[in-house]
């Protein structure tokens, strides 16, 4: 019942806006500390946040909105935080080819001050990101509608360890839109959801599980 443009806060009893809000759709939210303290980051399809120019992504510090450099050239669909060995950074996936004026194919990294590509990026949009440890250390996992990651064949899902992209078996037969980590009692595993009906060549309608025990 309260005016709240595309983003709102629930404190347990009531809703409130975040400043004057955002000018368009928000598709992803996460918390990241860029060195100045934890803040909320919002990604989506918009051009302003709090009346300030912010292309596709913006930071809310609790009182005001601010852009991340010149932002993203298209739509942000997913956000997560990952440490590739040189410090935590914000990873952004979506449908874009530029981040902060730098070429970044559908995935980009924000270190708190500047944008950079992630290993050559993908061949098509990235719609899901999460961090999972398959037993060899934490890595970033990306899912979407791509066939290649960093020039390597990777059907709809790929792993970034910090230096190269690698596939997860033969991947899926259709796009992937959601990733999460869950321990069902047998140990942590990566769960994927999307439009696929096979994963790794095995029939798995719209949802599949990848664990450290998988080949």
XYZ file of C-alpha atoms in Angstrom:
215
model
C 0.000 0.000 0.000
C 3.064 2.267 0.135
C 4.571 3.709 -3.035
C 7.789 1.806 -3.775
C 9.270 1.920 -7.257
C 10.465 -1.585 -8.204
C 12.172 -2.269 -4.867
C 10.959 -2.328 -1.266
C 12.021 -3.230 2.280
C 10.071 -5.451 4.716
C 11.096 -5.025 8.383
C 8.899 -7.813 9.734
C 5.768 -5.750 10.168
C 5.580 -3.197 7.367
C 6.842 -2.210 3.914
C 8.888 0.889 3.070
C 10.592 2.250 -0.049
C 14.331 2.553 -0.607
C 14.662 6.247 -1.313
C 12.780 7.107 -4.478
C 13.402 3.601 -5.807
C 14.481 2.484 -9.257
C 13.279 3.409 -12.752
C 12.692 -0.151 -14.019
C 12.569 -3.856 -13.233
C 14.854 -5.401 -10.606
C 15.793 -9.050 -11.229
C 18.583 -9.686 -8.713
C 19.672 -8.634 -5.225
C 22.725 -9.465 -3.118
C 24.888 -8.059 -0.318
C 28.530 -7.151 -0.956
C 31.234 -5.275 0.966
C 33.363 -3.232 -1.416
C 35.684 -2.198 1.398
C 33.478 0.588 2.696
C 30.996 -1.683 4.477
C 28.228 -4.059 3.476
C 25.624 -2.686 1.088
C 22.702 -3.963 -0.955
C 23.211 -4.295 -4.701
C 20.324 -4.387 -7.160
C 20.528 -5.493 -10.777
C 17.936 -5.463 -13.534
C 16.739 -3.385 -16.442
C 16.805 0.282 -15.417
C 18.637 3.548 -16.062
C 18.331 5.411 -12.754
C 18.280 4.598 -9.032
C 17.251 7.246 -6.539
C 17.177 9.742 -9.381
C 20.865 9.102 -10.117
C 22.028 7.624 -13.411
C 22.705 3.913 -12.853
C 22.662 1.593 -15.853
C 21.456 -1.880 -14.941
C 23.019 -2.022 -11.487
C 23.109 0.153 -8.360
C 24.261 0.179 -4.722
C 22.065 1.030 -1.711
C 24.105 1.924 1.401
C 21.096 2.327 3.665
C 20.472 5.975 2.905
C 21.161 6.587 -0.784
C 21.671 4.968 -4.181
C 24.885 5.153 -6.222
C 26.023 3.719 -9.578
C 28.838 1.236 -10.197
C 30.930 3.195 -12.649
C 29.070 3.560 -15.925
C 27.178 0.325 -15.237
C 26.045 -2.409 -17.603
C 25.097 -2.115 -21.279
C 22.005 -4.322 -20.994
C 20.051 -6.375 -18.462
C 21.398 -7.845 -15.209
C 19.773 -11.158 -14.329
C 21.880 -12.514 -11.467
C 24.363 -11.383 -8.799
C 26.684 -13.221 -6.417
C 29.893 -12.683 -4.433
C 32.982 -14.821 -5.030
C 36.645 -14.713 -3.994
C 38.841 -15.878 -6.867
C 41.961 -15.772 -4.711
C 42.646 -12.048 -4.882
C 39.722 -10.913 -2.761
C 35.947 -10.946 -2.774
C 34.238 -9.336 -5.740
C 30.723 -8.905 -7.064
C 29.961 -11.071 -10.095
C 27.199 -9.999 -12.451
C 25.476 -12.084 -15.105
C 22.837 -11.177 -17.648
C 22.253 -10.073 -21.209
C 25.000 -7.530 -21.902
C 28.315 -7.194 -23.696
C 29.827 -4.187 -21.881
C 30.452 -3.373 -18.212
C 31.902 0.005 -17.268
C 32.839 0.578 -20.894
C 34.893 -2.640 -20.942
C 34.017 -5.589 -23.185
C 32.436 -8.271 -20.980
C 30.380 -10.981 -22.658
C 27.346 -11.701 -20.469
C 29.348 -11.873 -17.215
C 31.491 -9.294 -15.420
C 33.332 -8.675 -12.156
C 33.136 -5.533 -9.981
C 35.975 -5.272 -7.418
C 34.614 -2.178 -5.717
C 36.293 0.331 -7.994
C 36.348 -1.058 -11.536
C 34.811 -3.581 -13.927
C 36.616 -6.456 -15.644
C 35.615 -9.414 -17.845
C 35.612 -12.989 -16.545
C 37.815 -15.183 -18.692
C 36.399 -14.135 -22.053
C 32.814 -14.576 -20.886
C 30.055 -16.597 -22.490
C 28.484 -16.993 -25.911
C 24.970 -16.062 -24.689
C 23.288 -14.654 -21.558
C 23.989 -15.817 -18.008
C 20.883 -16.102 -15.794
C 22.190 -17.815 -12.652
C 25.335 -17.600 -10.512
C 26.331 -19.309 -7.265
C 29.421 -20.500 -5.394
C 29.956 -24.215 -4.704
C 32.845 -26.324 -3.376
C 33.010 -29.631 -5.253
C 35.813 -30.854 -3.011
C 38.573 -29.022 -4.854
C 37.796 -25.612 -3.373
C 35.103 -22.970 -3.835
C 34.355 -22.034 -7.442
C 31.866 -19.855 -9.272
C 29.161 -21.680 -11.228
C 27.238 -19.995 -14.024
C 24.100 -21.124 -15.795
C 22.203 -19.648 -18.696
C 21.510 -20.015 -22.392
C 25.130 -20.267 -23.576
C 26.954 -23.031 -25.449
C 30.496 -21.821 -24.752
C 32.329 -20.359 -21.751
C 35.720 -18.764 -22.331
C 35.792 -20.401 -25.747
C 35.305 -23.873 -24.249
C 32.245 -25.957 -25.076
C 29.947 -25.797 -22.037
C 26.254 -26.409 -22.592
C 24.243 -24.084 -20.394
C 26.413 -24.491 -17.259
C 30.104 -23.867 -16.491
C 32.604 -23.588 -13.634
C 35.032 -20.694 -13.039
C 37.860 -21.502 -10.626
C 39.508 -18.114 -10.961
C 41.614 -18.618 -14.084
C 39.692 -20.760 -16.611
C 36.174 -21.877 -17.467
C 35.376 -25.596 -17.543
C 32.222 -27.588 -18.386
C 30.224 -29.828 -16.041
C 30.168 -33.035 -18.048
C 28.086 -32.589 -21.199
C 25.792 -30.108 -19.485
C 22.078 -29.756 -20.214
C 19.962 -29.925 -23.349
C 18.248 -26.558 -22.765
C 18.810 -23.315 -20.815
C 19.281 -23.108 -17.078
C 17.812 -20.299 -14.940
C 18.490 -21.149 -11.281
C 21.384 -22.485 -9.187
C 21.657 -23.175 -5.459
C 23.659 -25.310 -3.037
C 21.902 -27.744 -0.686
C 22.951 -30.607 1.613
C 20.283 -33.337 1.590
C 22.208 -35.370 4.169
C 24.592 -36.944 1.680
C 26.802 -33.875 1.476
C 26.591 -30.496 -0.253
C 25.552 -30.556 -3.911
C 24.779 -28.044 -6.620
C 21.135 -27.930 -7.701
C 20.101 -26.536 -11.081
C 16.704 -25.604 -12.465
C 15.634 -24.563 -15.929
C 14.025 -25.562 -19.217
C 16.079 -28.740 -19.680
C 14.902 -32.345 -19.705
C 18.329 -34.020 -19.622
C 21.453 -33.259 -17.552
C 24.689 -35.051 -18.330
C 22.733 -37.184 -20.779
C 20.443 -38.448 -18.004
C 16.718 -37.739 -18.061
C 16.105 -35.053 -15.449
C 13.045 -32.918 -16.071
C 13.656 -29.242 -15.269
C 15.819 -29.897 -12.192
C 19.105 -31.735 -11.597
C 21.762 -32.327 -8.959
C 25.538 -32.118 -9.452
C 27.712 -33.375 -6.584
C 31.399 -33.919 -5.997
C 30.716 -37.633 -6.586
C 29.565 -36.993 -10.163
C 32.005 -37.991 -12.929
